[in-house]
Amino acid sequence: MISNWNRAADRTFRTPRGPAAPMTYTLIVLCCLIFMISPASGLNPSYGTGDALLAAQRAYFHRWGVVPANLFDGPAREALTPATALFVHGSWVHLLGNMLFLYVFGAMTEERMGRVQFFLFYVGCGYLALLGYAAANSSSQQSLVGASGAISAVLGAFLFLFPGARVTSLLPFLFFLPLRFPAWVVLPFWAALQWLAAGQASSGPGVAYLAHLVGFSLGFAFAWVRFGKKGGPKGGLRKAVVGDGRAKVKAAPAPAPEGENQP
């Protein structure tokens, strides 16, 4: 999935293989397992079918997802929901879209940060991303679930740590032709799309673009503060951007994780 580390970095890296990114793969497996046993997957016969299944799904999202109105005015246990919601997904497309981007961008970020720091970074930024969205929509009764806020933080950190890495993307408006661009082109473009979409989003069910923006900003800021002086590319961000950019990241489809569902 990822080959040849960016030579613009100040140290020599090797392509991550399995054990090099155990936390990334653990998070992927955990999210998949939780989804498959949940009513959202439709695989568990104990939830029934038809209206019974739909009712079970609504109750499941309401219990483990973030409901902004309940988060600030409900019982204390609601404070945990921005963490539990990171491991809940609303559909197969939602799950697979998120896990694809965690797989593509998580391994390199984890190896740079270390497994413990990466896990705390992932959960912490994901929690704050959902909290930020809830604060901006504090009267909403819609449940918010998904790992997109945390994964957006991974994208933000990746942009700072590996700006010259080449990302292969399939862009719909170019007939899904595979094109390679450096991360400093692809990821800011993705963030700009989220910004534009956030300005047009309604308060009803849909994609929580604001959570993506908060997560992306937090991830970039964390990497800048934590690795800006001693851990980032030699010569800073600009030096890495003009480097040879030989690291390759193959990603499909377009550069955007599937958004949080609000069932």
Short mmCIF file of C-alpha atoms in Angstrom, two decimals:
data_model
loop_
_atom_site.label_atom_id
_atom_site.label_comp_id
_atom_site.label_asym_id
_atom_site.label_seq_id
_atom_site.Cartn_x
_atom_site.Cartn_y
_atom_site.Cartn_z
CA MET A 1 0.00 0.00 0.00
CA ILE A 2 2.84 2.33 0.82
CA SER A 3 6.28 2.05 -0.71
CA ASN A 4 9.53 3.94 -0.29
CA TRP A 5 9.70 6.55 2.42
CA ASN A 6 10.10 10.23 1.61
CA ARG A 7 13.81 11.03 1.36
CA ALA A 8 13.09 14.61 2.29
CA ALA A 9 12.59 13.43 5.88
CA ASP A 10 15.47 13.80 8.30
CA ARG A 11 15.68 10.10 9.07
CA THR A 12 15.48 6.87 7.11
CA PHE A 13 12.19 5.01 7.23
CA ARG A 14 11.18 1.64 5.94
CA THR A 15 7.94 0.56 4.37
CA PRO A 16 5.58 -0.45 7.22
CA ARG A 17 4.72 -4.13 7.21
CA GLY A 18 2.14 -5.50 9.63
CA PRO A 19 3.85 -5.14 13.03
CA ALA A 20 5.05 -1.60 12.18
CA ALA A 21 1.51 -0.25 12.59
CA PRO A 22 -0.31 -2.57 15.03
CA MET A 23 -2.57 0.15 16.42
CA THR A 24 -3.85 1.16 12.98
CA TYR A 25 -4.77 -2.43 12.15
CA THR A 26 -6.24 -2.99 15.60
CA LEU A 27 -8.50 0.03 15.19
CA ILE A 28 -9.62 -1.21 11.77
CA VAL A 29 -10.41 -4.70 13.06
CA LEU A 30 -12.20 -3.32 16.12
CA CYS A 31 -14.40 -1.01 14.05
CA CYS A 32 -15.24 -3.82 11.65
CA LEU A 33 -16.12 -6.28 14.42
CA ILE A 34 -18.30 -3.75 16.25
CA PHE A 35 -20.11 -2.93 13.03
CA MET A 36 -20.75 -6.56 12.09
CA ILE A 37 -22.39 -7.41 15.42
CA SER A 38 -24.39 -4.19 15.47
CA PRO A 39 -27.88 -3.75 13.98
CA ALA A 40 -26.39 -1.38 11.37
CA SER A 41 -24.79 -4.27 9.47
CA GLY A 42 -28.01 -6.26 9.12
CA LEU A 43 -26.06 -9.46 9.79
CA ASN A 44 -27.24 -10.13 13.33
CA PRO A 45 -30.60 -11.96 13.19
CA SER A 46 -31.34 -11.18 16.83
CA TYR A 47 -32.36 -7.64 15.81
CA GLY A 48 -35.08 -8.90 13.49
CA THR A 49 -36.00 -7.45 10.12
CA GLY A 50 -38.08 -4.63 8.66
CA ASP A 51 -39.43 -2.12 11.16
CA ALA A 52 -37.92 -4.01 14.09
CA LEU A 53 -34.44 -3.71 12.58
CA LEU A 54 -34.91 -0.01 11.84
CA ALA A 55 -36.03 0.61 15.42
CA ALA A 56 -33.00 -1.29 16.73
CA GLN A 57 -30.69 0.78 14.56
CA ARG A 58 -32.17 4.06 15.76
CA ALA A 59 -31.87 2.99 19.39
CA TYR A 60 -28.29 1.81 18.82
CA PHE A 61 -27.17 5.08 17.25
CA HIS A 62 -28.94 7.09 19.93
CA ARG A 63 -27.28 5.09 22.71
CA TRP A 64 -23.70 5.02 21.45
CA GLY A 65 -23.60 8.05 19.15
CA VAL A 66 -23.38 11.73 20.02
CA VAL A 67 -26.70 13.51 20.38
CA PRO A 68 -25.68 17.20 20.77
CA ALA A 69 -28.75 18.21 22.77
CA ASN A 70 -28.20 15.34 25.22
CA LEU A 71 -24.44 15.87 25.41
CA PHE A 72 -24.77 19.27 27.04
CA ASP A 73 -28.08 18.92 28.89
CA GLY A 74 -28.31 15.17 29.54
CA PRO A 75 -26.82 12.84 32.16
CA ALA A 76 -23.08 12.72 32.82
CA ARG A 77 -22.63 9.45 30.92
CA GLU A 78 -23.33 11.35 27.69
CA ALA A 79 -19.82 12.82 28.01
CA LEU A 80 -18.48 9.42 26.91
CA THR A 81 -20.41 9.33 23.66
CA PRO A 82 -17.87 11.31 21.58
CA ALA A 83 -15.47 8.44 22.31
CA THR A 84 -17.89 5.56 21.74
CA ALA A 85 -19.21 7.16 18.55
CA LEU A 86 -15.75 6.81 16.98
CA PHE A 87 -16.26 3.04 16.78
CA VAL A 88 -19.84 3.09 15.48
CA HIS A 89 -20.72 3.34 11.78
CA GLY A 90 -24.05 3.77 10.06
CA SER A 91 -23.65 1.65 6.93
CA TRP A 92 -21.27 -0.56 5.00
CA VAL A 93 -20.26 2.37 2.76
CA HIS A 94 -19.64 4.53 5.82
CA LEU A 95 -17.46 1.85 7.43
CA LEU A 96 -15.45 0.88 4.34
CA GLY A 97 -14.83 4.49 3.32
CA ASN A 98 -13.44 5.35 6.73
CA MET A 99 -11.35 2.20 7.10
CA LEU A 100 -9.82 2.67 3.67
CA PHE A 101 -8.44 6.06 4.61
CA LEU A 102 -7.32 4.90 8.04
CA TYR A 103 -5.45 2.05 6.35
CA VAL A 104 -3.84 4.31 3.74
CA PHE A 105 -2.74 7.16 5.97
CA GLY A 106 -2.65 5.62 9.45
CA ALA A 107 0.34 3.29 9.14
CA MET A 108 2.94 5.93 8.28
CA THR A 109 1.52 8.35 10.84
CA GLU A 110 1.54 5.70 13.55
CA GLU A 111 5.12 4.63 12.90
CA ARG A 112 6.22 8.26 13.11
CA MET A 113 4.30 8.91 16.35
CA GLY A 114 4.59 5.53 18.04
CA ARG A 115 1.69 3.24 18.80
CA VAL A 116 0.68 4.64 22.21
CA GLN A 117 0.92 8.28 21.17
CA PHE A 118 -0.93 7.51 17.94
CA PHE A 119 -3.81 5.85 19.80
CA LEU A 120 -4.15 8.75 22.24
CA PHE A 121 -3.90 11.20 19.35
CA TYR A 122 -6.56 9.32 17.37
CA VAL A 123 -9.07 9.09 20.21
CA GLY A 124 -8.34 12.55 21.61
CA CYS A 125 -8.64 14.40 18.30
CA GLY A 126 -11.66 12.32 17.31
CA TYR A 127 -13.36 13.15 20.60
CA LEU A 128 -12.68 16.87 20.20
CA ALA A 129 -13.82 16.83 16.56
CA LEU A 130 -17.22 15.40 17.52
CA LEU A 131 -17.40 17.70 20.52
CA GLY A 132 -16.76 20.69 18.26
CA TYR A 133 -19.53 19.65 15.91
CA ALA A 134 -21.91 19.09 18.83
CA ALA A 135 -21.11 22.52 20.28
CA ALA A 136 -21.92 24.17 16.96
CA ASN A 137 -25.21 22.25 16.76
CA SER A 138 -26.10 22.09 20.44
CA SER A 139 -29.86 21.89 19.90
CA SER A 140 -29.73 19.00 17.41
CA GLN A 141 -31.43 15.72 18.30
CA GLN A 142 -29.72 13.83 15.46
CA SER A 143 -27.26 11.14 16.49
CA LEU A 144 -23.72 11.49 15.19
CA VAL A 145 -21.52 8.42 14.64
CA GLY A 146 -18.35 7.52 12.79
CA ALA A 147 -14.56 7.74 12.89
CA SER A 148 -14.23 10.48 10.26
CA GLY A 149 -13.27 13.15 12.79
CA ALA A 150 -10.38 11.02 14.07
CA ILE A 151 -9.34 9.98 10.57
CA SER A 152 -9.42 13.60 9.44
CA ALA A 153 -6.95 14.30 12.26
CA VAL A 154 -4.71 11.57 10.85
CA LEU A 155 -4.87 13.29 7.46
CA GLY A 156 -3.91 16.60 9.03
CA ALA A 157 -0.93 15.06 10.82
CA PHE A 158 0.08 13.21 7.65
CA LEU A 159 0.09 16.48 5.73
CA PHE A 160 2.61 18.00 8.12
CA LEU A 161 4.77 14.89 8.56
CA PHE A 162 4.87 13.71 4.93
CA PRO A 163 3.89 16.64 2.67
CA GLY A 164 5.90 15.33 -0.28
CA ALA A 165 4.39 11.83 -0.26
CA ARG A 166 2.68 11.04 -3.56
CA VAL A 167 -1.01 10.17 -3.22
CA THR A 168 -2.66 8.26 -6.04
CA SER A 169 -6.31 9.34 -6.29
CA LEU A 170 -9.24 8.47 -8.50
CA LEU A 171 -11.10 11.71 -9.23
CA PRO A 172 -14.72 11.36 -10.43
CA PHE A 173 -14.66 14.56 -12.48
CA LEU A 174 -11.67 13.18 -14.42
CA PHE A 175 -13.41 9.90 -15.23
CA PHE A 176 -11.67 8.15 -12.30
CA LEU A 177 -8.28 8.31 -13.96
CA PRO A 178 -5.55 7.39 -11.43
CA LEU A 179 -3.41 10.47 -10.89
CA ARG A 180 -0.53 11.03 -8.49
CA PHE A 181 -0.21 14.27 -6.56
CA PRO A 182 1.88 15.22 -3.52
CA ALA A 183 0.05 15.24 -0.19
CA TRP A 184 0.47 19.02 0.09
CA VAL A 185 -1.80 19.32 -2.97
CA VAL A 186 -4.33 16.55 -2.29
CA LEU A 187 -5.03 17.05 1.41
CA PRO A 188 -5.51 20.86 1.40
CA PHE A 189 -7.79 20.34 -1.61
CA TRP A 190 -9.79 17.83 0.43
CA ALA A 191 -9.96 20.26 3.37
CA ALA A 192 -11.20 23.02 1.06
CA LEU A 193 -13.98 20.74 -0.18
CA GLN A 194 -15.00 20.05 3.41
CA TRP A 195 -15.07 23.78 4.13
CA LEU A 196 -17.30 24.48 1.15
CA ALA A 197 -19.59 21.58 1.99
CA ALA A 198 -19.82 22.64 5.63
CA GLY A 199 -21.11 26.04 4.56
CA GLN A 200 -23.96 24.42 2.66
CA ALA A 201 -24.79 21.61 5.08
CA SER A 202 -28.14 21.56 6.84
CA SER A 203 -28.74 20.60 10.45
CA GLY A 204 -30.56 17.41 9.45
CA PRO A 205 -29.17 13.92 8.71
CA GLY A 206 -26.14 13.89 6.45
CA VAL A 207 -22.39 14.34 6.70
CA ALA A 208 -20.79 16.22 9.60
CA TYR A 209 -18.31 18.22 7.53
CA LEU A 210 -17.54 20.49 10.46
CA ALA A 211 -16.24 17.49 12.41
CA HIS A 212 -13.88 16.78 9.52
CA LEU A 213 -12.55 20.32 9.55
CA VAL A 214 -12.05 20.35 13.32
CA GLY A 215 -10.29 16.99 13.22
CA PHE A 216 -8.05 17.96 10.31
CA SER A 217 -7.04 21.23 11.99
CA LEU A 218 -6.33 19.51 15.30
CA GLY A 219 -4.24 16.82 13.62
CA PHE A 220 -2.12 19.31 11.72
CA ALA A 221 -1.69 21.51 14.81
CA PHE A 222 -0.68 18.54 16.96
CA ALA A 223 1.95 17.38 14.46
CA TRP A 224 3.26 20.92 14.13
CA VAL A 225 3.61 21.40 17.88
CA ARG A 226 4.88 17.89 18.62
CA PHE A 227 7.19 17.31 15.66
CA GLY A 228 7.77 20.76 14.18
CA LYS A 229 11.29 21.30 15.49
CA LYS A 230 12.89 17.92 15.93
CA GLY A 231 10.67 15.36 14.27
CA GLY A 232 9.52 16.94 11.05
CA PRO A 233 11.23 17.03 7.66
CA LYS A 234 14.68 18.57 7.61
CA GLY A 235 14.44 22.25 6.80
CA GLY A 236 10.75 22.39 7.78
CA LEU A 237 7.59 22.03 5.76
CA ARG A 238 8.82 24.01 2.76
CA LYS A 239 11.95 21.87 2.47
CA ALA A 240 9.89 18.71 2.38
CA VAL A 241 7.50 20.11 -0.21
CA VAL A 242 10.30 20.80 -2.67
CA GLY A 243 12.03 17.49 -1.94
CA ASP A 244 11.99 14.53 -4.26
CA GLY A 245 8.65 13.26 -2.89
CA ARG A 246 9.36 9.61 -3.62
CA ALA A 247 7.11 8.20 -0.95
CA LYS A 248 4.02 6.77 -2.60
CA VAL A 249 0.57 6.36 -1.13
CA LYS A 250 -1.98 4.55 -3.23
CA ALA A 251 -5.47 5.65 -2.36
CA ALA A 252 -8.84 5.06 -3.94
CA PRO A 253 -11.28 6.54 -4.55
CA ALA A 254 -11.36 10.36 -4.25
CA PRO A 255 -9.41 11.91 -1.34
CA ALA A 256 -12.17 12.17 1.25
CA PRO A 257 -13.14 9.83 4.08
CA GLU A 258 -16.80 8.92 4.20
CA GLY A 259 -18.53 11.35 6.51
CA GLU A 260 -20.20 10.78 9.83
CA ASN A 261 -23.71 9.47 9.40
CA GLN A 262 -26.50 11.14 11.26
CA PRO A 263 -29.24 8.51 11.09
#
